[in-house]
mmCIF file of C-alpha atoms and ligand atoms in Angstrom:
data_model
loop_
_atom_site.group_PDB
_atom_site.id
_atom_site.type_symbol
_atom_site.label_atom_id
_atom_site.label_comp_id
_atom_site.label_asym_id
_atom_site.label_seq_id
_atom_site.Cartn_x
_atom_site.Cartn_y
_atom_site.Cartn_z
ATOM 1 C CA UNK A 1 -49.900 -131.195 165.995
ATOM 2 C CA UNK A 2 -51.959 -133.462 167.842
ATOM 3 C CA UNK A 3 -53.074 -137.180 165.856
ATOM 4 C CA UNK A 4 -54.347 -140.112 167.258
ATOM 5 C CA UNK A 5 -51.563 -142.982 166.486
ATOM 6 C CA UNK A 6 -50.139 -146.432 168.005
ATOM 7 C CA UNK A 7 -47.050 -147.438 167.710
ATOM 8 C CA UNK A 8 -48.116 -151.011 167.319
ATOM 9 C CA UNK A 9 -50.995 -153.248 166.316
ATOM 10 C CA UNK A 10 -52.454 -154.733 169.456
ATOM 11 C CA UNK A 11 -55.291 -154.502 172.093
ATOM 12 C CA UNK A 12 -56.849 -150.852 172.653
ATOM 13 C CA UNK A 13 -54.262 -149.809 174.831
ATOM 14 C CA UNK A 14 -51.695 -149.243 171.905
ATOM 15 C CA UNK A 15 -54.006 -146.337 170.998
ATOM 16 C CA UNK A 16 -52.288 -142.452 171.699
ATOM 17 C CA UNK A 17 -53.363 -139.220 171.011
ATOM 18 C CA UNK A 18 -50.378 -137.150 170.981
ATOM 19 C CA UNK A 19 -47.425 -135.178 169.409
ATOM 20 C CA UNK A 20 -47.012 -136.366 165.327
ATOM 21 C CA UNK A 21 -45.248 -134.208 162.361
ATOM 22 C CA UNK A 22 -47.341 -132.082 160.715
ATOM 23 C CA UNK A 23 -48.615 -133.154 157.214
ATOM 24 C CA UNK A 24 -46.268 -132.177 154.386
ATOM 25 C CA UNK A 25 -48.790 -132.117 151.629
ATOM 26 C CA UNK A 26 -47.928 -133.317 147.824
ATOM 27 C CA UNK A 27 -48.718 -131.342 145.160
ATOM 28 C CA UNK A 28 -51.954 -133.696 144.620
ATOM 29 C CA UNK A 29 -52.829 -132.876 148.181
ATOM 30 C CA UNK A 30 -54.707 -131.027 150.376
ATOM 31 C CA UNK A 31 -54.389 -130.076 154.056
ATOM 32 C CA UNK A 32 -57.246 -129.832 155.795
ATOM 33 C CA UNK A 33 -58.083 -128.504 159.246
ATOM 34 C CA UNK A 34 -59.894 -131.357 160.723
ATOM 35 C CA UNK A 35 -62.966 -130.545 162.666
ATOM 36 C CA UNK A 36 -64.316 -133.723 163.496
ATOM 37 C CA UNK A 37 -63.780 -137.956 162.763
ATOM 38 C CA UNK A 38 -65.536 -141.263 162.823
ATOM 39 C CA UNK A 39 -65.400 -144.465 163.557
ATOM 40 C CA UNK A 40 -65.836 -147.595 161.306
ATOM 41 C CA UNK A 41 -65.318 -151.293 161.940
ATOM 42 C CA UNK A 42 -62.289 -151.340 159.495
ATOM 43 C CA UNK A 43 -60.667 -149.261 162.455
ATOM 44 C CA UNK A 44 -60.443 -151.767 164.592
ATOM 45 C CA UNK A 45 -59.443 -154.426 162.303
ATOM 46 C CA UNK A 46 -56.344 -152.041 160.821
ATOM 47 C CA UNK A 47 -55.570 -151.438 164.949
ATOM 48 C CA UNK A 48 -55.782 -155.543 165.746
ATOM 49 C CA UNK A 49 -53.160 -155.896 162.604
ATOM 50 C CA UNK A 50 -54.360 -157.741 159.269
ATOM 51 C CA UNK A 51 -51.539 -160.123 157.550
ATOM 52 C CA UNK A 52 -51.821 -158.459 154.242
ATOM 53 C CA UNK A 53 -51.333 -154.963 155.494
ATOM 54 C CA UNK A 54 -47.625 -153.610 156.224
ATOM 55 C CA UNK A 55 -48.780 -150.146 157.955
ATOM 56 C CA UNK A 56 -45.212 -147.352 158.756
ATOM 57 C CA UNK A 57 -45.485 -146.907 162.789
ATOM 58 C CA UNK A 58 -46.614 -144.728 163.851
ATOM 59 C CA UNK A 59 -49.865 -145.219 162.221
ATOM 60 C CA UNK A 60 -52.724 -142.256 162.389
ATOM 61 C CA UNK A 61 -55.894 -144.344 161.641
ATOM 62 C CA UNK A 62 -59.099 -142.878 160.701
ATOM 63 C CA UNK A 63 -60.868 -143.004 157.554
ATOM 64 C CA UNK A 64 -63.681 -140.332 157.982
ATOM 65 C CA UNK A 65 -62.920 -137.107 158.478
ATOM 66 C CA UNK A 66 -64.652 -133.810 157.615
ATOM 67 C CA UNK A 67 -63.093 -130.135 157.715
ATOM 68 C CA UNK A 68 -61.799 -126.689 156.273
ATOM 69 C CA UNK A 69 -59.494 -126.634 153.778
ATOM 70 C CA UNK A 70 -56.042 -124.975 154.935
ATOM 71 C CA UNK A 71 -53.709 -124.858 151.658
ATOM 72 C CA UNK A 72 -53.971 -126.658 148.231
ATOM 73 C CA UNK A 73 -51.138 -128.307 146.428
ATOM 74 C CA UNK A 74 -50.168 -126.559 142.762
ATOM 75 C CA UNK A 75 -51.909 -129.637 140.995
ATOM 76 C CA UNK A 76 -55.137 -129.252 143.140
ATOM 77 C CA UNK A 77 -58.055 -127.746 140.850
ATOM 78 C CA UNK A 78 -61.334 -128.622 142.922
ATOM 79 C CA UNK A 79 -60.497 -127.200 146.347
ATOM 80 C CA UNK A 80 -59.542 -123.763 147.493
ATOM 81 C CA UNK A 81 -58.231 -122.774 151.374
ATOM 82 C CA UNK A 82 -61.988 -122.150 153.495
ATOM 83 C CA UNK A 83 -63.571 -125.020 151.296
ATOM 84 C CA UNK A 84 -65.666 -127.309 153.694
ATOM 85 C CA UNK A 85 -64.661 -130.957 152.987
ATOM 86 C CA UNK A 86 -65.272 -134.839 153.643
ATOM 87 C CA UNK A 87 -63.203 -137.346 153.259
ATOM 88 C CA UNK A 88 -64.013 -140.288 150.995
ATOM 89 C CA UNK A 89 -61.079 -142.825 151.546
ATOM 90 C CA UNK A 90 -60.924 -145.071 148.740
ATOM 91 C CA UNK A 91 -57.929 -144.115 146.614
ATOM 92 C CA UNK A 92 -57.685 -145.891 142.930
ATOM 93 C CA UNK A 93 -54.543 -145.876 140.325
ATOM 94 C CA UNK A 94 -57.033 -144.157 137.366
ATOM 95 C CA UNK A 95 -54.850 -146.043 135.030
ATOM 96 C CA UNK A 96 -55.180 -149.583 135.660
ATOM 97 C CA UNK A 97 -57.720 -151.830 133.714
ATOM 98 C CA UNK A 98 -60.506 -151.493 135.924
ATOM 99 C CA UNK A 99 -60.174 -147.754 136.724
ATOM 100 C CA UNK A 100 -60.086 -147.238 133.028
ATOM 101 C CA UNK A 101 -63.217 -149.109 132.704
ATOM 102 C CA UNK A 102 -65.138 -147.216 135.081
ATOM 103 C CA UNK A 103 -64.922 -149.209 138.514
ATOM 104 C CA UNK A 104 -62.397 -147.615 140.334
ATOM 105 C CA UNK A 105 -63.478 -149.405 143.630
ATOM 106 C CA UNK A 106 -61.975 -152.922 141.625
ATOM 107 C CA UNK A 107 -58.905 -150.950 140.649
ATOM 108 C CA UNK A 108 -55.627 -153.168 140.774
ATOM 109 C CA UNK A 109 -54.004 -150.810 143.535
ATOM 110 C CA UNK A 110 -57.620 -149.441 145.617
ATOM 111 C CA UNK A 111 -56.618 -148.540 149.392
ATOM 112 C CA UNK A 112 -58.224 -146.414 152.005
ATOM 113 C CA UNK A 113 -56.801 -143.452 153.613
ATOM 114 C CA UNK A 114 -56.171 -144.578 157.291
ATOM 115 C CA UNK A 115 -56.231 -148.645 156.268
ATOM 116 C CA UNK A 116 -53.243 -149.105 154.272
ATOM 117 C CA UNK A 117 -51.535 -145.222 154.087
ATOM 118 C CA UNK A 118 -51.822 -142.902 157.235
ATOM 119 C CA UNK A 119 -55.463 -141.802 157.954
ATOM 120 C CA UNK A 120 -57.133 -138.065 159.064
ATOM 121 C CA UNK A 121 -57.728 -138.776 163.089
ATOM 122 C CA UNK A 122 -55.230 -135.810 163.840
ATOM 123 C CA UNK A 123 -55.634 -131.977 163.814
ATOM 124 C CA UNK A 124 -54.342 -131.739 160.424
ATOM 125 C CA UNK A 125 -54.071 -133.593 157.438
ATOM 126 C CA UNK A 126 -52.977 -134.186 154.004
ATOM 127 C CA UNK A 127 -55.423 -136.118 151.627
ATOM 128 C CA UNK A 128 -55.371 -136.633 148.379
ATOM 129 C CA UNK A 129 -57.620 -134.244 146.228
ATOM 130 C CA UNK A 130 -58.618 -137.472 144.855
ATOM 131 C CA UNK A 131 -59.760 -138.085 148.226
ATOM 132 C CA UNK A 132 -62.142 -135.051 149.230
ATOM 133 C CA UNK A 133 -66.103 -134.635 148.731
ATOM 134 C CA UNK A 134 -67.106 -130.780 149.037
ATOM 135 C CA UNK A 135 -69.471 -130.455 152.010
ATOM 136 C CA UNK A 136 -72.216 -127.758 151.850
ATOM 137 C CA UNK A 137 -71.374 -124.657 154.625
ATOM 138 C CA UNK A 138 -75.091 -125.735 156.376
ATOM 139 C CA UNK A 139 -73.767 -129.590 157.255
ATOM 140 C CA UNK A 140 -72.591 -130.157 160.474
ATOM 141 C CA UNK A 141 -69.148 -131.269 161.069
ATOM 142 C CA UNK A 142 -70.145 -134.393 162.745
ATOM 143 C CA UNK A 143 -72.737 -135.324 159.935
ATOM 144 C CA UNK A 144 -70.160 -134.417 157.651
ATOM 145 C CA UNK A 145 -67.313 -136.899 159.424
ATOM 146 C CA UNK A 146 -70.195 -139.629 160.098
ATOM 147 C CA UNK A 147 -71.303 -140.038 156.395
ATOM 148 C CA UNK A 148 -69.423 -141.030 153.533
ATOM 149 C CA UNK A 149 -67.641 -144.523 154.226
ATOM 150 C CA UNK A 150 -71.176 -146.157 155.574
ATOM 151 C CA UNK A 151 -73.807 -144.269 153.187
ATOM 152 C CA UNK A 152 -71.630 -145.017 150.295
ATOM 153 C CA UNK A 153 -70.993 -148.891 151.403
ATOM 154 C CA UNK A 154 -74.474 -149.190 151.856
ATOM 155 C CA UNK A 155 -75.749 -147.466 148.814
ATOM 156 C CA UNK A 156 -73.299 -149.558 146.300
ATOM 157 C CA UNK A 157 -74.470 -152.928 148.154
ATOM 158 C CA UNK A 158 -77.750 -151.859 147.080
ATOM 159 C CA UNK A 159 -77.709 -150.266 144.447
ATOM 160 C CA UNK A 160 -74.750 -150.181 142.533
ATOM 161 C CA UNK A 161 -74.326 -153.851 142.805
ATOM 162 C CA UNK A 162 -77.364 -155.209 144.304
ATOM 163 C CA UNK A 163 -80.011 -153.302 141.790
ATOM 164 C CA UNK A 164 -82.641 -153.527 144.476
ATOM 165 C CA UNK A 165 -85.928 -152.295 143.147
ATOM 166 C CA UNK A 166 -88.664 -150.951 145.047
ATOM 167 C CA UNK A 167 -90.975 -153.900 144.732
ATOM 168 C CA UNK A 168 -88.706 -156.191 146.385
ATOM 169 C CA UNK A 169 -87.762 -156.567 149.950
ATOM 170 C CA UNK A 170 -84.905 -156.593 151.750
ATOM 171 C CA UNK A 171 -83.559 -157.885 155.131
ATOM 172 C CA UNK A 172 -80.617 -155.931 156.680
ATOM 173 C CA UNK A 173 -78.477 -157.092 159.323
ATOM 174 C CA UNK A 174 -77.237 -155.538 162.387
ATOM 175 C CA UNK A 175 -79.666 -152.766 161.615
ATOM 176 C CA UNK A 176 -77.635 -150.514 164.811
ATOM 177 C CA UNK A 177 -74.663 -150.351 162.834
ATOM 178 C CA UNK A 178 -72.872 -147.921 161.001
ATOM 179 C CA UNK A 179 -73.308 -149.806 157.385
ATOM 180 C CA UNK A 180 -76.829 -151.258 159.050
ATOM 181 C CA UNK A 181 -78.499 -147.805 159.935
ATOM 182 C CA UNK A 182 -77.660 -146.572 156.597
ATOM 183 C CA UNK A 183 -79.155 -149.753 154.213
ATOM 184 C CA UNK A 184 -82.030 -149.108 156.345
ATOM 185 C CA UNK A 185 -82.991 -145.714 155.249
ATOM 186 C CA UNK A 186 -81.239 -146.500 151.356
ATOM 187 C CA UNK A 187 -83.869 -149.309 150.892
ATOM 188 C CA UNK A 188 -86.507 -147.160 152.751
ATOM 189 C CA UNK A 189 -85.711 -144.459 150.025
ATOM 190 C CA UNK A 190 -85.955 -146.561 147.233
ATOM 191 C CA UNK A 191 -89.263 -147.121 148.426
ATOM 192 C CA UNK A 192 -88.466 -151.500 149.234
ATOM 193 C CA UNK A 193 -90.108 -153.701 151.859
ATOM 194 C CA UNK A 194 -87.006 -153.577 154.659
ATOM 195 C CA UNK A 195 -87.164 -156.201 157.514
ATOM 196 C CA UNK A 196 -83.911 -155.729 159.690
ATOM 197 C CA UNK A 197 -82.713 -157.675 162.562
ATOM 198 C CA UNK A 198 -80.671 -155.775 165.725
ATOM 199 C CA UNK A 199 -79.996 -157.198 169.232
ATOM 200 C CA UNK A 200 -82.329 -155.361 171.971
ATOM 201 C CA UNK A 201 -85.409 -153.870 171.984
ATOM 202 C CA UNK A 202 -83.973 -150.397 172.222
ATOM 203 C CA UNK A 203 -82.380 -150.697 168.993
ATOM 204 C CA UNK A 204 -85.104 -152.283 167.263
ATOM 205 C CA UNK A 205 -87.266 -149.020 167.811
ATOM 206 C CA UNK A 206 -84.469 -146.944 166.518
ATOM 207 C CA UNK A 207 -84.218 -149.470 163.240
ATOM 208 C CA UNK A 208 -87.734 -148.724 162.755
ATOM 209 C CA UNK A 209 -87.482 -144.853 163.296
ATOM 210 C CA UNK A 210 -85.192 -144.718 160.471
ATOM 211 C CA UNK A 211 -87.010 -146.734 158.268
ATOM 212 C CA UNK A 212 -87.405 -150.507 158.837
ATOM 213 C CA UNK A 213 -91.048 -152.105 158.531
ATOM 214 C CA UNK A 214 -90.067 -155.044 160.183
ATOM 215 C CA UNK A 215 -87.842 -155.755 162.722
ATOM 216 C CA UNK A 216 -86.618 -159.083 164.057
ATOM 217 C CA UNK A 217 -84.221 -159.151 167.669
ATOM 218 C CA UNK A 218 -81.644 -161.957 166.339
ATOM 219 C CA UNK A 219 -81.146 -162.489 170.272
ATOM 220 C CA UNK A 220 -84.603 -163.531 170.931
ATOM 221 C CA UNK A 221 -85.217 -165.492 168.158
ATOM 222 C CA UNK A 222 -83.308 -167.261 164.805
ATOM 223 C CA UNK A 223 -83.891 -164.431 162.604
ATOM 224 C CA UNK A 224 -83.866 -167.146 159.295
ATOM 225 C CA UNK A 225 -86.975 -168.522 160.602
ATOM 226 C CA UNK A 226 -88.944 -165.127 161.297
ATOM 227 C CA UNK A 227 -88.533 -163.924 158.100
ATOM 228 C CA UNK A 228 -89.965 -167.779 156.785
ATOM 229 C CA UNK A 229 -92.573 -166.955 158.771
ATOM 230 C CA UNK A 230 -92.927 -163.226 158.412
ATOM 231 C CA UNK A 231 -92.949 -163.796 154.433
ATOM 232 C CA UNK A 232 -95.339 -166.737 153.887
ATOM 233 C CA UNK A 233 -92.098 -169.147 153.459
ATOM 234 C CA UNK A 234 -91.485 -166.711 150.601
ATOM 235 C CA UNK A 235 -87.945 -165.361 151.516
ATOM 236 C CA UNK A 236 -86.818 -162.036 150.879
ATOM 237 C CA UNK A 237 -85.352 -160.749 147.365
ATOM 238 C CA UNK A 238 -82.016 -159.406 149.201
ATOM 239 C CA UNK A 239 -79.924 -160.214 152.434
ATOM 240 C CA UNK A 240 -77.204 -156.965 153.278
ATOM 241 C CA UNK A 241 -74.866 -159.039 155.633
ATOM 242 C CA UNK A 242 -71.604 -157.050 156.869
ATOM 243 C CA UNK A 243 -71.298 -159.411 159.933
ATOM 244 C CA UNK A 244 -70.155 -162.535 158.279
ATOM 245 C CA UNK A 245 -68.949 -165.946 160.050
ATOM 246 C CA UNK A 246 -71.619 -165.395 162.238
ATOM 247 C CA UNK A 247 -74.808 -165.175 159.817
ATOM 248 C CA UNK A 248 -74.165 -166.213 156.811
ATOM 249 C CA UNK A 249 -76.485 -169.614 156.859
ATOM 250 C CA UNK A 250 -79.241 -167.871 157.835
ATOM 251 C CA UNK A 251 -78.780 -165.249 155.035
ATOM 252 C CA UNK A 252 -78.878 -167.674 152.545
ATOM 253 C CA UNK A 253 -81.492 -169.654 154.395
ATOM 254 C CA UNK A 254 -83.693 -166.223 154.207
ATOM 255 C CA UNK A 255 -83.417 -165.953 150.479
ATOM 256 C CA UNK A 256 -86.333 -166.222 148.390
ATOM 257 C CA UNK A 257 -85.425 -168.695 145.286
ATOM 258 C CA UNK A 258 -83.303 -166.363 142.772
ATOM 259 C CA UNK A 259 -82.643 -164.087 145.439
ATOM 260 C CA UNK A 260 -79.415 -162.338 146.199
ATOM 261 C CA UNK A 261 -77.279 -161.789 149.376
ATOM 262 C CA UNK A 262 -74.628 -158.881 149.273
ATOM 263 C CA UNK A 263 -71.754 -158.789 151.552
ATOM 264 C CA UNK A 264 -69.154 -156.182 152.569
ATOM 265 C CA UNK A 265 -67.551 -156.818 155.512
ATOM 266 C CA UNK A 266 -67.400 -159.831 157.742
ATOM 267 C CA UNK A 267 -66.756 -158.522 161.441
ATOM 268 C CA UNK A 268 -67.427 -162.196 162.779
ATOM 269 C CA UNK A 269 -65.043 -163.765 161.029
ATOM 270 C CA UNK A 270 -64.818 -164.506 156.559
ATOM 271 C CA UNK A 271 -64.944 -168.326 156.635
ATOM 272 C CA UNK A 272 -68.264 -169.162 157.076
ATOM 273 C CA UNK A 273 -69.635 -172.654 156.224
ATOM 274 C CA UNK A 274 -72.328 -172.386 153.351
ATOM 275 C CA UNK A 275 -74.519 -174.555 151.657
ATOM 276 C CA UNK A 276 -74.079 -174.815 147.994
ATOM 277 C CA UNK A 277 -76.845 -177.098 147.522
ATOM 278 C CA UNK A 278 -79.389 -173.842 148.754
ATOM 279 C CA UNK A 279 -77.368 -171.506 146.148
ATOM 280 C CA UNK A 280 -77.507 -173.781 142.949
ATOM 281 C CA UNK A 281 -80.814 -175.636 143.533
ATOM 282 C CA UNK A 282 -82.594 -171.883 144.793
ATOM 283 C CA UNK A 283 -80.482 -169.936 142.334
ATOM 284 C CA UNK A 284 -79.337 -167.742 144.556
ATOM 285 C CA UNK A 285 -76.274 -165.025 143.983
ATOM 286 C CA UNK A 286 -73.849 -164.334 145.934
ATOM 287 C CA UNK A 287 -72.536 -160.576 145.457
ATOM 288 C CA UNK A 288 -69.261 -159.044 146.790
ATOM 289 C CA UNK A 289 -69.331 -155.034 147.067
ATOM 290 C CA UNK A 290 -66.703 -152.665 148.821
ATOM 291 C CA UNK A 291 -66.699 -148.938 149.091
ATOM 292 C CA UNK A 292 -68.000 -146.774 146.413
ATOM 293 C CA UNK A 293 -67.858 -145.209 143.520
ATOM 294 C CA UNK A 294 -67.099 -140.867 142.759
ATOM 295 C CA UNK A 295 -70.493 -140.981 141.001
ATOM 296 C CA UNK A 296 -72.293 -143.206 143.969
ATOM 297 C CA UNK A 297 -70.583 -141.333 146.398
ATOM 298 C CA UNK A 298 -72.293 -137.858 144.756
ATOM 299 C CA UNK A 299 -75.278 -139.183 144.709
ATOM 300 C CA UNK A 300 -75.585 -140.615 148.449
ATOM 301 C CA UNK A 301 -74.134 -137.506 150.053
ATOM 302 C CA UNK A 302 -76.515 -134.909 147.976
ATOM 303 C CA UNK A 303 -78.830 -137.147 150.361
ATOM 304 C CA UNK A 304 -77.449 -136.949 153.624
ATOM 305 C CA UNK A 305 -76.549 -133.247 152.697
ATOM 306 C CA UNK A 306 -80.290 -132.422 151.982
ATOM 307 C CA UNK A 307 -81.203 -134.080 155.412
ATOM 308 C CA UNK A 308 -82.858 -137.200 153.187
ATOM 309 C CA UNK A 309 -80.949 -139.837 154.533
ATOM 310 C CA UNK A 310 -79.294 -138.843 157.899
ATOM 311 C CA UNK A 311 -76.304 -140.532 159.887
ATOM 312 C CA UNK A 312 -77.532 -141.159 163.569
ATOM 313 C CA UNK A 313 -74.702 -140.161 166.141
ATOM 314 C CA UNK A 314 -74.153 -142.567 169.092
ATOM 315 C CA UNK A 315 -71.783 -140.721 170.573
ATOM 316 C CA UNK A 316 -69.148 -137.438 170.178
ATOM 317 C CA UNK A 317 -66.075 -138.107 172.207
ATOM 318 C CA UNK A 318 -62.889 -136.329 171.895
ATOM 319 C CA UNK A 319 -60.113 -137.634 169.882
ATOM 320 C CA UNK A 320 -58.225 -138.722 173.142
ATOM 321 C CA UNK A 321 -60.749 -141.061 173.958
ATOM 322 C CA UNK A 322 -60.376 -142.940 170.861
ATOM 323 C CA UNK A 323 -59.881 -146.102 172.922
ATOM 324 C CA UNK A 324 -63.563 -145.738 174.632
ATOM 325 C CA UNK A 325 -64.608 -144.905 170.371
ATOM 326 C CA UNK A 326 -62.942 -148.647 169.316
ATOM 327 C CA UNK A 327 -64.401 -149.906 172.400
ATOM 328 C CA UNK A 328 -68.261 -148.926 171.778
ATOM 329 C CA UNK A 329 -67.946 -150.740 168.614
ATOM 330 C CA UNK A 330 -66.553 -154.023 169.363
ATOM 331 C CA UNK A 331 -69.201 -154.262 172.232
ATOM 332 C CA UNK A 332 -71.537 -153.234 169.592
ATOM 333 C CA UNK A 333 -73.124 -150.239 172.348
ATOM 334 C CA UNK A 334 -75.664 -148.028 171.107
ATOM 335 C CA UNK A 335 -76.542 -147.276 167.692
ATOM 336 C CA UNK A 336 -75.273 -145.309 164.607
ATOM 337 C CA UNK A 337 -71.683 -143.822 164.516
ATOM 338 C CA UNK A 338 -69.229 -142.711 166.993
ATOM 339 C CA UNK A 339 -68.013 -139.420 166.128
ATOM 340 C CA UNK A 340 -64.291 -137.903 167.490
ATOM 341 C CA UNK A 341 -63.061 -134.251 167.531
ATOM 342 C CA UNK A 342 -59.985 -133.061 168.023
ATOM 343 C CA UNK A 343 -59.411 -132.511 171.738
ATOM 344 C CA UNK A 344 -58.707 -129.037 170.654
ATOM 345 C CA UNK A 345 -61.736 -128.560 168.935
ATOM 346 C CA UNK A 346 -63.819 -129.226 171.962
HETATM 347 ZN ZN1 ZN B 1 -56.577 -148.517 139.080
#
């Protein structure tokens, strides 16, 4: 079968889409005819290399992936051959301390499909039962592949962890991106004041159209000192940074005293200075969040499957053209998700 793979971690040019074995599944696992992928920032970090990851070359990245269930291994119980399925990629132990407590995105052993173990970019592939979301037959396969890792990211930061409530506002960053678009419209649903910041015009208008009331261009102006200004000196109740190194004083700067900033990702770097004195003397929290939980991810995706909440597609490109995929991102073109298909699928 066809897969996108490299060989080794490096610039884009180590990306293939080529020959690979086909999938031998478990019995735990399910092969699934994949009709369509997407991209996510963790892509390009697993493709750069990351020192605590030891990935088996050739790699198949790729941790969305949406498509028609093929076989079922003899332990499977939720799946049958012509199901439609997502993937959700976080995989947890169920036995270790924290799964047993409920919060299988702390377990002791949590790893996504395509990060750590070999992802679904490829024609076909096995994935955990574990692993799969059942898709309604009306989704599209690209809405389907563009979903779960961003809308349930985004809805745990809120939610799950952040408890926003819907007299409180929020300020999400990088409002054009895959995580961003999605906190837009959660904290639109939940009915919360949403200021979000993007880089151009162009995507400022789109941030809006999907649910932002106010919307700051971080290019044009130090978006810290709009919202000052745009909130009476107030602050806001909640910062959603993903971007990291490059934001995080003005996150905490655009807290409103008790106020709470919720990171997932850094994609500018993880060591950013900070300024204690602002956290202790404003009483601000700080609040880690990764991935999701079975229960979150339910509840987003009856969403997105009922058209409430909606990923925006910046682009469908076929799975050979991965490279131009990992390229859109890093130069942060367009906004929403980049969605691949299997050449043969085209
Ligand atoms: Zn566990």
């Amino acid at each position: 079968m066809q897969a996108v793979q490299y060989r080794e971690h490096g610039g884009r040019d180590v990306i293939e889409y080529g020959e690979h074995p086909e999938p031998d599944p478990d019995r735990n696992e399910v092969l699934v005819d994949i009709k369509a992928g997407s991209l996510n920032h963790v892509d390009i970090w697993t493709r750069k290399g990351m020192p605590i990851i030891d990935l088996a070359f050739p790699h198949v990245p790729g941790c969305d992936g949406a498509g028609v269930v093929r076989e079922v291994g003899e332990d499977v119980t939720r799946f049958e051959p012509g199901d439609h399925v997502a993937v959700s990629a976080g995989i947890s132990c169920g036995d270790c301390e924290f799964c047993r407590d409920g919060e299988p995105t702390m377990c002791v052993d949590y790893h996504l499909l395509g990060e750590h173990v070999p992802g679904v970019h490829s024609e076909r592939a096995a994935v955990p039962e574990q692993g799969l979301v059942p898709v309604p037959d009306h989704v599209d396969w690209a809405t389907a592949a563009a979903a779960p890792l961003v809308f349930q990211t985004a809805w745990r930061m809120l939610l799950g962890r952040g408890d926003l409530q819907p007299t409180e506002s929020v300020l999400v960053l990088g409002a054009s991106g895959g995580v961003g678009h999605a906190a837009v419209q959660i904290a639109d649903y939940v009915g919360a004041e949403v200021y979000a910041t993007a880089s151009t015009d162009e995507k400022l208008a789109y941030a809006e159209e999907v649910g932002a009331d106010h919307v700051i261009n971080y290019e044009a102006e130090n978006f810290a000192s709009a919202i000052r200004e745009q909130t009476g000196k107030r602050g806001v109740d909640m910062v959603v940074d993903h971007i990291g190194a490059a934001t995080w004083h003005d996150s905490i700067k655009s807290l409103a005293n008790g106020g709470r900033v919720v990171t997932c990702g850094a994609t500018t770097g993880g060591r950013p200075k900070t300024d204690l004195d602002r956290i202790f003397w404003n009483q601000l929290s700080v609040i880690g969040s990764s991935m999701g939980d079975p229960g979150e991810v339910d509840d987003v995706l009856e969403l997105v499957w009922s058209g409430d909440l909606e990923p925006r597609i910046r682009a469908e490109l076929p799975m050979s053209e991965t490279a131009r995929a990992h390229e859109m991102i890093e130069n942060r073109e367009g906004f929403g998700k980049v969605v691949t298909r299997p050449d043969s699928e085209l």
